[in-house]
Coordinates of C-alpha atoms and ligand atoms in Angstrom, one line a residue:
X1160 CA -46.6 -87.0 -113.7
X1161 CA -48.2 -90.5 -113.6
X1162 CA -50.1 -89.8 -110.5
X1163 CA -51.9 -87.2 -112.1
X1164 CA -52.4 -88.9 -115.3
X1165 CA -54.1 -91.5 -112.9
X1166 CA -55.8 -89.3 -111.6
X1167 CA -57.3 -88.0 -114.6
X1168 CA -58.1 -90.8 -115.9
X1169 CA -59.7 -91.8 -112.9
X1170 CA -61.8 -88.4 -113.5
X1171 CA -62.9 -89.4 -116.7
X1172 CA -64.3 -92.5 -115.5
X1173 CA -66.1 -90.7 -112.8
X1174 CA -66.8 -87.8 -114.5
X1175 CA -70.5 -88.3 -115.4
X1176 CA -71.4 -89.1 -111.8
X1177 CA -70.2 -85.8 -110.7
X1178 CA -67.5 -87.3 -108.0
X1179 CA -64.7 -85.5 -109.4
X1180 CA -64.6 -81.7 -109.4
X1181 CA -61.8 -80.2 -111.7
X1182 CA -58.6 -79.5 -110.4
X1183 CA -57.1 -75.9 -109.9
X1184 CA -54.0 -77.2 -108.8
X1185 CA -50.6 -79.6 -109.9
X1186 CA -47.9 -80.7 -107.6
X1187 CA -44.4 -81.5 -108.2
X1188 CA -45.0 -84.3 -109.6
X1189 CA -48.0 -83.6 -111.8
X1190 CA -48.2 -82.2 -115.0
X1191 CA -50.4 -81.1 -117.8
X1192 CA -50.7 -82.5 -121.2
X1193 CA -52.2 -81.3 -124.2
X1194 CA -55.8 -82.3 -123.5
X1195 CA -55.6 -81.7 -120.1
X1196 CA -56.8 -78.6 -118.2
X1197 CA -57.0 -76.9 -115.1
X1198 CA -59.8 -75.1 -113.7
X1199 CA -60.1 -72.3 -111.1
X1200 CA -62.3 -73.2 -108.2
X1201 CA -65.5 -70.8 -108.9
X1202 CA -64.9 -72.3 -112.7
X1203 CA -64.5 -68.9 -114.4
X1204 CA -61.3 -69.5 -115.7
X1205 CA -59.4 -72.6 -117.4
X1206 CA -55.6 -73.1 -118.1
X1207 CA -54.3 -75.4 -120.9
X1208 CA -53.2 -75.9 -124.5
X1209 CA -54.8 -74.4 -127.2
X1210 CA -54.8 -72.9 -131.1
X1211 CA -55.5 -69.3 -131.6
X1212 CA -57.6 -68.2 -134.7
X1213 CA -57.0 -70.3 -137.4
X1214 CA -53.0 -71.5 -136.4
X1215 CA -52.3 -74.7 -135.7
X1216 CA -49.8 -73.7 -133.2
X1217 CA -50.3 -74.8 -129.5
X1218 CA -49.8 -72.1 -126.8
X1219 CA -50.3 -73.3 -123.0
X1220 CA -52.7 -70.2 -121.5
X1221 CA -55.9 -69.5 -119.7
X1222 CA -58.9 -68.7 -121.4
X1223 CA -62.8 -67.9 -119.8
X1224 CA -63.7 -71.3 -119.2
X1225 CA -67.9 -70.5 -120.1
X1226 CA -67.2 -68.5 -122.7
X1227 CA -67.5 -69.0 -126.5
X1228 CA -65.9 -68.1 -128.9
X1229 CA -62.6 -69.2 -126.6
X1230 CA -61.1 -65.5 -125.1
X1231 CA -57.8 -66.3 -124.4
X1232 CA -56.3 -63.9 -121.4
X1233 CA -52.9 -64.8 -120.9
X1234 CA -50.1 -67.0 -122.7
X1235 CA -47.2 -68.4 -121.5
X1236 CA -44.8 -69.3 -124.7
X1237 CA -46.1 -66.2 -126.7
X1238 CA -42.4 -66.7 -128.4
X1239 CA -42.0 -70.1 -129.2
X1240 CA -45.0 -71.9 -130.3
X1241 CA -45.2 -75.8 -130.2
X1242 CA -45.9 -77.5 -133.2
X1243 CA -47.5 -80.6 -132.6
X1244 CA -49.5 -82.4 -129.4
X1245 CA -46.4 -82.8 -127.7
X1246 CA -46.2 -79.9 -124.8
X1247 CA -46.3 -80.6 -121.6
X1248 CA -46.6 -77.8 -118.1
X1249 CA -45.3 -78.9 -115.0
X1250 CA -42.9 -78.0 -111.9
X1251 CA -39.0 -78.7 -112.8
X1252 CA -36.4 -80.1 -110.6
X1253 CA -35.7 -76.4 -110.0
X1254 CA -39.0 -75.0 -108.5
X1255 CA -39.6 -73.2 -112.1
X1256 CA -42.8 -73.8 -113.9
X1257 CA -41.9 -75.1 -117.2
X1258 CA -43.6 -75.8 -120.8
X1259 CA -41.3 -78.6 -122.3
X1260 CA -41.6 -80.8 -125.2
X1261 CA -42.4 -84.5 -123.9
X1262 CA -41.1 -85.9 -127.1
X1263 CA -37.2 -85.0 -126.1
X1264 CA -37.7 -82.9 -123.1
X1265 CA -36.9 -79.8 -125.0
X1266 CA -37.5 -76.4 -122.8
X1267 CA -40.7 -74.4 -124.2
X1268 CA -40.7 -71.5 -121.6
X1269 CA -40.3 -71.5 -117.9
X1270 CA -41.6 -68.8 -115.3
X1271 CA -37.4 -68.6 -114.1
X1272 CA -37.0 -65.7 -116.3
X1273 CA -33.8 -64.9 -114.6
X1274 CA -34.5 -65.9 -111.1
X1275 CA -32.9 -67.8 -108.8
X1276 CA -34.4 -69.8 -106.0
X1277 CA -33.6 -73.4 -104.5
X1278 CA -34.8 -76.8 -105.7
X1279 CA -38.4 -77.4 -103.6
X1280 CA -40.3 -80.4 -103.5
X1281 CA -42.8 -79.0 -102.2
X1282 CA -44.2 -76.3 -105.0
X1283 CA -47.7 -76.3 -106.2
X1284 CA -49.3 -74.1 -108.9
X1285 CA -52.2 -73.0 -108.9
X1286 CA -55.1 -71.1 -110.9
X1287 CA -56.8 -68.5 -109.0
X1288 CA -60.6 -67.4 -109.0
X1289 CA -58.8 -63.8 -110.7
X1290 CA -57.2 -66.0 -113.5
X1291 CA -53.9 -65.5 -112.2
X1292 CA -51.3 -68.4 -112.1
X1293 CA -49.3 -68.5 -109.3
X1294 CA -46.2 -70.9 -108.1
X1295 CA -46.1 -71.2 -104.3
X1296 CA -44.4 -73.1 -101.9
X1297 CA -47.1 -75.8 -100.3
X1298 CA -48.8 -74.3 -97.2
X1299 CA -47.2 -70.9 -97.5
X1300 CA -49.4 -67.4 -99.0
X1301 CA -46.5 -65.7 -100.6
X1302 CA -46.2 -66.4 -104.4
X1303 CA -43.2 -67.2 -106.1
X1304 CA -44.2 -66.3 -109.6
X1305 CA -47.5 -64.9 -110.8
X1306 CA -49.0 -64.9 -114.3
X1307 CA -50.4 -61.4 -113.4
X1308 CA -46.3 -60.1 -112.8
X1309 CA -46.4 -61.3 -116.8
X1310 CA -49.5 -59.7 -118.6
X1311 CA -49.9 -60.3 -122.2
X1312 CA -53.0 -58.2 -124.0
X1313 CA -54.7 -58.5 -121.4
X1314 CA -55.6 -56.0 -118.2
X1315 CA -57.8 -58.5 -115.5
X1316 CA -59.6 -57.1 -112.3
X1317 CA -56.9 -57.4 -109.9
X1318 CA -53.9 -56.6 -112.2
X1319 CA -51.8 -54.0 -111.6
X1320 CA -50.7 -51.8 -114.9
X1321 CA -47.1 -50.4 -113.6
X1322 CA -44.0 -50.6 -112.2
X1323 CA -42.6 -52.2 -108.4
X1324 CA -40.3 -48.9 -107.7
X1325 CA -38.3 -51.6 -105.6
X1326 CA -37.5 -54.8 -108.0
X1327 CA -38.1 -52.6 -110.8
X1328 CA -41.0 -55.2 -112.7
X1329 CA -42.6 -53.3 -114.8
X1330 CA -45.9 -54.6 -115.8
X1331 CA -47.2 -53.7 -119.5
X1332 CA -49.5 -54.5 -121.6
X1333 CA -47.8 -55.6 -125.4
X1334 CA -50.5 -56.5 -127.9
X1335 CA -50.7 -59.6 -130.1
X1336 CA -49.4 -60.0 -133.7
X1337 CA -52.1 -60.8 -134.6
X1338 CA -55.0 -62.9 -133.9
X1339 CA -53.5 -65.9 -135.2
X1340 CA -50.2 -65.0 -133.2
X1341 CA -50.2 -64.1 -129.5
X1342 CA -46.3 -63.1 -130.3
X1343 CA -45.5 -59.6 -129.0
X1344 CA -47.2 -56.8 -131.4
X1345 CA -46.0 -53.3 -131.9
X1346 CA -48.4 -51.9 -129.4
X1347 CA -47.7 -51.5 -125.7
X1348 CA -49.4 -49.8 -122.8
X1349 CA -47.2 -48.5 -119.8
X1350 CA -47.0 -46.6 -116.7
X1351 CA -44.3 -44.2 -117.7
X1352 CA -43.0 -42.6 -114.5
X1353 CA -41.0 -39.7 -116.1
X1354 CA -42.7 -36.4 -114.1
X1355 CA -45.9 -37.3 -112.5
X1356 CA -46.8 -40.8 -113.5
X1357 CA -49.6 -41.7 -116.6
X1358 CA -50.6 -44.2 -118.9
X1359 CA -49.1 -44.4 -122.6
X1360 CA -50.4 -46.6 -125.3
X1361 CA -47.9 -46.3 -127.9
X1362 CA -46.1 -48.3 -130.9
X1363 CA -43.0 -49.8 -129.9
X1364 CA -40.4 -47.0 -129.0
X1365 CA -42.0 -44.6 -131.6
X1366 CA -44.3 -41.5 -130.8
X1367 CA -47.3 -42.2 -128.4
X1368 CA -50.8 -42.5 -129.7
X1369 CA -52.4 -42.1 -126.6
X1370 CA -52.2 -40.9 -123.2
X1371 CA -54.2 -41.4 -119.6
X1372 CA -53.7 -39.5 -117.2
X1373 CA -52.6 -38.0 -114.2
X1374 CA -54.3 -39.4 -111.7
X1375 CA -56.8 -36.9 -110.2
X1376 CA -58.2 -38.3 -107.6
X1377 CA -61.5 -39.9 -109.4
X1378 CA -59.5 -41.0 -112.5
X1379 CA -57.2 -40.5 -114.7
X1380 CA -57.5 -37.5 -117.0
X1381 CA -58.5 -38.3 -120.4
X1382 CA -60.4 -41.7 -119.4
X1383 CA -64.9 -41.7 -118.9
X1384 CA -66.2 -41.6 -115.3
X1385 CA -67.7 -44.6 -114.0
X1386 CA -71.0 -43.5 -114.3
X1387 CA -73.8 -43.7 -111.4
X1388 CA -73.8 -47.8 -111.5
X1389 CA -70.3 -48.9 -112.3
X1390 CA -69.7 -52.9 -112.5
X1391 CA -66.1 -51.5 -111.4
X1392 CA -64.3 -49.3 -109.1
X1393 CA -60.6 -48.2 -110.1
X1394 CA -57.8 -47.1 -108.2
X1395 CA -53.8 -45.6 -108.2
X1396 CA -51.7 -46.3 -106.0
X1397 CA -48.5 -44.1 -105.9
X1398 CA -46.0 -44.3 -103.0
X1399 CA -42.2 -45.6 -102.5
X1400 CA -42.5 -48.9 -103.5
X1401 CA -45.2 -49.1 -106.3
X1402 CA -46.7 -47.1 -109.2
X1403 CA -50.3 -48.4 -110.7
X1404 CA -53.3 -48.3 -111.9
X1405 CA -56.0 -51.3 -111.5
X1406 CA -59.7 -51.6 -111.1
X1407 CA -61.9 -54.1 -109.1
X1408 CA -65.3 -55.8 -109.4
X1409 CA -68.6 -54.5 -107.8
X1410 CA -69.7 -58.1 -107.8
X1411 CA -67.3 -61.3 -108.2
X1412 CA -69.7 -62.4 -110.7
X1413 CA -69.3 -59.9 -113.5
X1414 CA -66.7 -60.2 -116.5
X1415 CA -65.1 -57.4 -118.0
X1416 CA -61.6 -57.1 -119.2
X1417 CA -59.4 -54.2 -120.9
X1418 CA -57.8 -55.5 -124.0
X1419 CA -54.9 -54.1 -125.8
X1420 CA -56.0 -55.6 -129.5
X1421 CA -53.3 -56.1 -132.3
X1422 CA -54.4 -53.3 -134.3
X1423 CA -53.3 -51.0 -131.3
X1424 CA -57.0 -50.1 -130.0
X1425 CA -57.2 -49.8 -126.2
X1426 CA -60.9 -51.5 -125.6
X1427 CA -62.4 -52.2 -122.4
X1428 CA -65.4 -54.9 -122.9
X1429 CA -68.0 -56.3 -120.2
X1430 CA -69.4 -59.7 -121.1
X1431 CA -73.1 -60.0 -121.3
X1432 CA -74.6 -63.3 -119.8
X1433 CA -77.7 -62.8 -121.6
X1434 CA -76.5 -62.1 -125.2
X1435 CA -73.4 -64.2 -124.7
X1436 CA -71.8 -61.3 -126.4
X1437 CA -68.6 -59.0 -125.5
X1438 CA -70.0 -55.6 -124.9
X1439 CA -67.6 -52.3 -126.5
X1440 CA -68.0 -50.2 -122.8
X1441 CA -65.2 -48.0 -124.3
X1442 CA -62.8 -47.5 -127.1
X1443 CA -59.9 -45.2 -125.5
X1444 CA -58.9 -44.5 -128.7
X1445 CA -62.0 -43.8 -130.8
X1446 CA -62.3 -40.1 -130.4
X1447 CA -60.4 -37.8 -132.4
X1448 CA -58.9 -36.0 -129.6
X1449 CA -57.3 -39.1 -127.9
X1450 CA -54.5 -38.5 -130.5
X1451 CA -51.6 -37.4 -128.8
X1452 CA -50.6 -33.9 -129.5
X1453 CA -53.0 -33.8 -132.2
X1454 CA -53.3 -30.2 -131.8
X1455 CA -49.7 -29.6 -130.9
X1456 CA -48.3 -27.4 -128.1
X1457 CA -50.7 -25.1 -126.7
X1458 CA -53.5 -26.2 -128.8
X1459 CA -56.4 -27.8 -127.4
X1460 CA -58.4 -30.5 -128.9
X1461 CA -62.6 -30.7 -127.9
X1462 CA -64.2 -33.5 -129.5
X1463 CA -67.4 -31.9 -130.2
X1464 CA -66.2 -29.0 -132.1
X1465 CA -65.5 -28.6 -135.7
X1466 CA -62.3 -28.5 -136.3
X1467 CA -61.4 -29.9 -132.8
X1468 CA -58.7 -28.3 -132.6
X1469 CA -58.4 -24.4 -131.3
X1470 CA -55.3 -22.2 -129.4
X1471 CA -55.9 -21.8 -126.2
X1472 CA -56.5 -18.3 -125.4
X1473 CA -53.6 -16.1 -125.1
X1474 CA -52.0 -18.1 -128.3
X1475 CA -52.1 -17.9 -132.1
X1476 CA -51.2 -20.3 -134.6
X1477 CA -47.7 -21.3 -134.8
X1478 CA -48.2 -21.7 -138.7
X1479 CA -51.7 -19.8 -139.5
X1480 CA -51.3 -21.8 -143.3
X1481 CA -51.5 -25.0 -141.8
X1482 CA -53.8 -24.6 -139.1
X1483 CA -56.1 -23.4 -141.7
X1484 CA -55.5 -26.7 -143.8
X1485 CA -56.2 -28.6 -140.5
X1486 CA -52.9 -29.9 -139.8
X1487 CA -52.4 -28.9 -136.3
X1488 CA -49.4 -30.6 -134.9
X1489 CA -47.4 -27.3 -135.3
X1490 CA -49.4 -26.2 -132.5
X1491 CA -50.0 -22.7 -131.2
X1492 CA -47.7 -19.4 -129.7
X1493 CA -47.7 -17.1 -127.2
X1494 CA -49.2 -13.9 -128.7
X1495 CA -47.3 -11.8 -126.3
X1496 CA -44.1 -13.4 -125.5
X1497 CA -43.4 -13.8 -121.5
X1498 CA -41.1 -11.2 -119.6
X1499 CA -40.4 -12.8 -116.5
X1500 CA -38.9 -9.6 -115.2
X1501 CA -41.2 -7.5 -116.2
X1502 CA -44.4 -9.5 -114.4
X1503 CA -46.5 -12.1 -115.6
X1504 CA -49.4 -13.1 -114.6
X1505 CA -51.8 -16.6 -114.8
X1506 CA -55.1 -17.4 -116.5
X1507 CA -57.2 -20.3 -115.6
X1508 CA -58.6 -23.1 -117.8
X1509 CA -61.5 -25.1 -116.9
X1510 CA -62.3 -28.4 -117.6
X1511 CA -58.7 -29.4 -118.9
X1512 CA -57.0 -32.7 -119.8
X1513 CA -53.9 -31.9 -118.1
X1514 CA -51.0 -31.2 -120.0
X1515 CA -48.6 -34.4 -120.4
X1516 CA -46.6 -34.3 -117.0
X1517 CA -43.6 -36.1 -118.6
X1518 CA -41.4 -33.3 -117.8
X1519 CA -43.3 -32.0 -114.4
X1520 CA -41.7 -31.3 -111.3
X1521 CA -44.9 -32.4 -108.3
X1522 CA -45.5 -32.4 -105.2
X1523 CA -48.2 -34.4 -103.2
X1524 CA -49.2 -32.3 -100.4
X1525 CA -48.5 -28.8 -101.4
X1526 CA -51.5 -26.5 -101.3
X1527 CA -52.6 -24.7 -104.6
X1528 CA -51.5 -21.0 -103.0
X1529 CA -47.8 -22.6 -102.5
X1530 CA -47.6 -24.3 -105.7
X1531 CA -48.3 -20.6 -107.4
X1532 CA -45.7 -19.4 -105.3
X1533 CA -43.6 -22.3 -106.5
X1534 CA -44.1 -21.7 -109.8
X1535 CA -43.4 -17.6 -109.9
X1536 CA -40.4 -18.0 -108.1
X1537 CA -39.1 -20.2 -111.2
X1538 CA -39.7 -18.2 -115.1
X1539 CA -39.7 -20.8 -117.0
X1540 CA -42.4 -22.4 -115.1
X1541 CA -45.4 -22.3 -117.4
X1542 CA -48.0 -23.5 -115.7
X1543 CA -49.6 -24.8 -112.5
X1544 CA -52.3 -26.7 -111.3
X1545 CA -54.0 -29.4 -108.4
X1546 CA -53.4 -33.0 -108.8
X1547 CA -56.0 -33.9 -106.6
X1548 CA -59.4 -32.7 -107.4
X1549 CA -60.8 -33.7 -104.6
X1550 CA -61.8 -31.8 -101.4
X1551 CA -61.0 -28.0 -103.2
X1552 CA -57.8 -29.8 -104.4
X1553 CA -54.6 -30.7 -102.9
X1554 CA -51.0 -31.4 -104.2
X1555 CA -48.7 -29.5 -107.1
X1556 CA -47.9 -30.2 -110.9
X1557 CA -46.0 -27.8 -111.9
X1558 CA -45.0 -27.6 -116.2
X1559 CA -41.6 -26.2 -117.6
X1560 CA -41.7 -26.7 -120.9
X1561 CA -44.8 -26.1 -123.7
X1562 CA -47.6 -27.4 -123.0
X1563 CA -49.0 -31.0 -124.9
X1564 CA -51.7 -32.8 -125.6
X1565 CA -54.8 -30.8 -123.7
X1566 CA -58.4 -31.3 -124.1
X1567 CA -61.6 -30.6 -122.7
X1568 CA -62.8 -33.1 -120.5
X1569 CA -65.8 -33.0 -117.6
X1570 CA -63.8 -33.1 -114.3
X1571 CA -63.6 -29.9 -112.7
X1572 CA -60.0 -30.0 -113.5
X1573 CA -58.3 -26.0 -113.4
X1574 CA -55.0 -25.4 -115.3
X1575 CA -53.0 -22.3 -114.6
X1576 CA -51.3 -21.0 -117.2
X1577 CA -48.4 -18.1 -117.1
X1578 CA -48.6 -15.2 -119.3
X1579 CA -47.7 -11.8 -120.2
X1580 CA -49.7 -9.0 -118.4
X1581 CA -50.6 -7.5 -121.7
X1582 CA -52.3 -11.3 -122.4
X1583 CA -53.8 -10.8 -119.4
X1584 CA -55.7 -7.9 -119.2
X1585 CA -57.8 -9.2 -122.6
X1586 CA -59.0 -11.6 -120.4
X1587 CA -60.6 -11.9 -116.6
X1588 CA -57.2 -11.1 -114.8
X1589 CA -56.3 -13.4 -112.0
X1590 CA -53.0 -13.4 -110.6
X1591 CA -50.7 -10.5 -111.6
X1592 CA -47.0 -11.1 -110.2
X1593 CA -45.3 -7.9 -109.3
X1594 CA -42.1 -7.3 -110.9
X1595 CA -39.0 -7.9 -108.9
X1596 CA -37.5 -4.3 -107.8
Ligands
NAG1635 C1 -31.9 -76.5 -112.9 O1 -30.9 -75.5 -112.7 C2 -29.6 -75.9 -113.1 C3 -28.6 -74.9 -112.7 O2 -29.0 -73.6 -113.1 C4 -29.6 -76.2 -114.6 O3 -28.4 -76.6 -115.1 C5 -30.7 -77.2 -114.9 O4 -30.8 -77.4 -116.4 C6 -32.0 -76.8 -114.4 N1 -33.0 -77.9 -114.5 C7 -34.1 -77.7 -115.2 C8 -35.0 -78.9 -115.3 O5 -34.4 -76.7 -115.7
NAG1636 C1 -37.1 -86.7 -120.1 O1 -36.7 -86.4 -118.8 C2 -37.2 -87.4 -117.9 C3 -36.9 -86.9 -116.4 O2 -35.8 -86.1 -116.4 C4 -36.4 -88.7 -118.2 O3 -36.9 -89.7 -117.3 C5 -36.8 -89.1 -119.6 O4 -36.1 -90.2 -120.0 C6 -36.5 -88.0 -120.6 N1 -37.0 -88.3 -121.9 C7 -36.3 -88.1 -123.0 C8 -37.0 -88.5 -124.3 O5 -35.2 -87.6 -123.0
NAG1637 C1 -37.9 -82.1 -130.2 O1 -39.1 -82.7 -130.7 C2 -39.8 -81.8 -131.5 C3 -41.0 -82.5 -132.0 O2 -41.8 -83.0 -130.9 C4 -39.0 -81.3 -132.7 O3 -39.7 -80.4 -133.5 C5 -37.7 -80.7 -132.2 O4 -36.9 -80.4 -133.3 C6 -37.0 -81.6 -131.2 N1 -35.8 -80.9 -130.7 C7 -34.6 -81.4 -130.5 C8 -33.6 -80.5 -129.9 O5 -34.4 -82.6 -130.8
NAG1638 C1 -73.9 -60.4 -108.5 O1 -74.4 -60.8 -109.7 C2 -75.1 -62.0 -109.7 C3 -75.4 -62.4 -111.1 O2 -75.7 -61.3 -111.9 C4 -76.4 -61.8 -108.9 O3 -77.2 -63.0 -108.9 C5 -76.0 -61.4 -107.5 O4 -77.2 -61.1 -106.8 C6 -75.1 -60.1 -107.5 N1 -74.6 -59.8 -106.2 C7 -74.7 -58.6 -105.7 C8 -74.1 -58.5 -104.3 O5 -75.1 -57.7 -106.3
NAG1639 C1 -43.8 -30.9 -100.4 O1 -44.4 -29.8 -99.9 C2 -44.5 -29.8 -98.5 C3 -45.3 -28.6 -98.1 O2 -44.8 -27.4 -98.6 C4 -43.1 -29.8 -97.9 O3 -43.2 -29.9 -96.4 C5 -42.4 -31.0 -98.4 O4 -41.0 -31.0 -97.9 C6 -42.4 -31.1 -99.9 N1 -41.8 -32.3 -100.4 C7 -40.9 -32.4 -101.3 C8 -40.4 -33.7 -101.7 O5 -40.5 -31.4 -101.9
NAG1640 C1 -36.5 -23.8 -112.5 O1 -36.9 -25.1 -112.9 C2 -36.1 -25.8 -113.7 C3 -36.7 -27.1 -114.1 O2 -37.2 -27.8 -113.0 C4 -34.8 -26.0 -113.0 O3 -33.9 -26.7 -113.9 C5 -34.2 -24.6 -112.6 O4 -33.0 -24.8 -111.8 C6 -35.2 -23.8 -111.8 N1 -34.7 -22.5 -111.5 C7 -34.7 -21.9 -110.4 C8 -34.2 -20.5 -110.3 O5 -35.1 -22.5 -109.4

């Protein structure tokens, strides 16, 4: 602790003659005071104490070191503020990083969470040019702990948004109080791996509000396309150890950031250099139809009509009086009801959010011919479709119970739903099962 105190005192001396670059790095025996900071090598981000909005608190975190007003990323004692000058981050005795209270040692927060590893004298943490903390042993690449394992409101390039299938971390967002307090908010944003895996913003173990998702290849279902000049590519990765979603930079340079705010909005903002301002790319939940269920089962909700909400062909109002008063969440029937023994057939929709795939049964590599054949041999499978749309479309979702939550959306995305001949032959006929004999 003394050696670095040295140290950066010996920094301030020096600091106008430009000898002494900032640190992005403490040792055992080093620590960080109130006042003191680290910064990450390409000086884009900077790790320290600080006060949000107008508390007086003090929270150790890392904030955009160049940019004003201070846009704090990541906190570490969101819980259990500090009241006065006193904190102080450093390595314990243990290997753990640890916020304590210099004034009688009291424990702040520590990255142990629950872990268990030996003593080491030889740990160093370190801020990263992603703004991700990480707790290492000296000369080795593996990290111990990692601020991005721990997100706050914040969603950083190189952050993964879901679950290790093996250890089980689940990595969420969970929104501020409030701008004041970085304490946990109602609002959280998940990979929920029930059926096919998709994103949910939702308020604390209530309803959701919002859903992303699945995965089509390209994006998820529900969420903008990039566009012809992104700033960002985005990927999901899906396979026996991990579940996610996380997006990269173009260029190293750019600053952008998805933020989770305490009013529950999902926002994802790019920082312009020359206006020095946060730009709104996109609110995910501006539009009427991100709403979940807003037009209940078999309803389908298109932002650019008026009322958004409409049955999908082959359906009628569940509760004609309502739907006429534009409450919707009772959602639509079937007008003819299905008779699996009798025959049913399928009628495509285009351009579909994909029902929520909470309850879906999938597979990854069947073809689209299969997964029909999957689905007829099974009546109370309601629907079908590709989950890759890629290369004419590869892989199987199938649905079982009704359908929620569709919209309109400008993928080429093709949903398959099962109905009664007599539906059918309204409509362009495509696939007419033959009843079992
Ligand atoms: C180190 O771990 C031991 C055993 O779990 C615990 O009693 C002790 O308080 C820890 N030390 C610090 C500085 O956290
Ligand atoms: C805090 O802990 C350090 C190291 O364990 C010890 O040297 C110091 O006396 C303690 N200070 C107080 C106020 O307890
Ligand atoms: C430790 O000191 C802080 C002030 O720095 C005080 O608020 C807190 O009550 C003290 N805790 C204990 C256990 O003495
Ligand atoms: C990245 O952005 C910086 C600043 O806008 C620019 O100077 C640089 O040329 C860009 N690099 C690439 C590879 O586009
Ligand atoms: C998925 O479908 C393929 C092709 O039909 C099949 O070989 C494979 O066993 C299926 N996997 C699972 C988990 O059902
Ligand atoms: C149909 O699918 C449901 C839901 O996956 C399953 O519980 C049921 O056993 C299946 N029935 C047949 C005949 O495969």
């Amino acid at each position: 602790m003394e050696n670095f105190h040295n140290l950066f005192i010996f920094c301030l001396q020096f600091f106008f003659l430009a000898t002494c670059s900032q640190k992005d790095t403490i040792e055992y025996d080093q620590a960080i005071r109130d006042g003191d900071t680290l910064v990450s090598s390409n000086e884009m981000y900077e790790l320290g104490f600080f006060s949000p909005g107008s508390s007086r608190n003090r929270y150790l975190g890392i904030w955009y070191k160049n940019i004003s007003p201070q846009t704090v990323v990541w906190v570490a004692n969101r819980e259990t503020p500090i009241t006065d000058s006193s904190g102080v981050f450093r390595i314990d005795t243990n290997g753990s990083l640890r916020v304590i209270l210099s004034s009688n040692n009291t424990s702040i927060w520590s990255s142990n969470l629950g872990l268990v590893y030996h003593t080491t004298l030889h740990s160093v943490a370190q801020l990263l040019n992603s703004g991700n903390l990480v707790l290492r042993t000296s000369g080795e690449e593996s990290f111990i702990w990692q601020s991005f394992d721990y997100p706050g409101d914040t969603f950083l390039p190189g952050m993964k948004l879901g679950k290790d299938l093996v250890t089980r971390l689940d990595r969420r967002l969970t929104s501020w109080k409030s701008l004041d307090d970085p304490s946990p908010g109602p609002y959280v944003s998940f990979m929920d791996t029930n059926g096919f895996p998709q994103l949910f913003e939702e308020q604390q173990d209530s309803v959701p509000h919002l859903r992303l998702g699945p995965w089509n290849g390209i994006t998820l279902n529900g969420m903008p396309s990039l566009g012809s000049n992104p700033i960002f590519t985005h990927e999901f990765i899906f396979d026996d150890k991990e579940v996610y979603y996380g997006y990269t930079l173009v260029n190293s340079s750019g600053v952008t950031r998805v933020y989770l705010s305490p009013e529950g909005n999902m926002l994802r903002l790019n920082w312009i250099e020359r206006t020095q301002t946060w730009f709104l790319y996109w609110n995910a939940n501006i539009d009427i139809c991100s709403r979940y269920g807003l037009c209940g089962p078999y309803g389908s909700c298109n932002k650019n009509n008026s009322p958004p909400c409409s049955c999908m062909e082959g359906f009628v109002p569940r509760n004609p009086d309502e739907w006429s008063a534009s409450k919707w969440s009772s959602g639509c029937r079937r007008r003819t009801s299905l008779g699996c023994q009798n025959g049913d057939g399928y009628r495509v929709f285009k351009n579909v959010k994909m029902p929520d795939t909470q309850r879906s049964w999938y597979n990854r590599s069947m073809t689209l011919g299969e997964c029909e054949t999957a689905c007829k041999q099974n009546c109370s499978c309601v629907a079908y479709a590709n989950i890759d749309i890629r290369m004419n479309g590869i892989g199987c979702l199938l649905w079982f119970d009704d359908l929620m939550d569709i919209g309109t959306v400008d993928e080429s995305q093709d949903l398959y739903v099962r109905m009664a001949v007599s539906d059918l032959t309204k409509y362009p006929v495509l696939v007419i099962i033959p009843s079992p004999n």
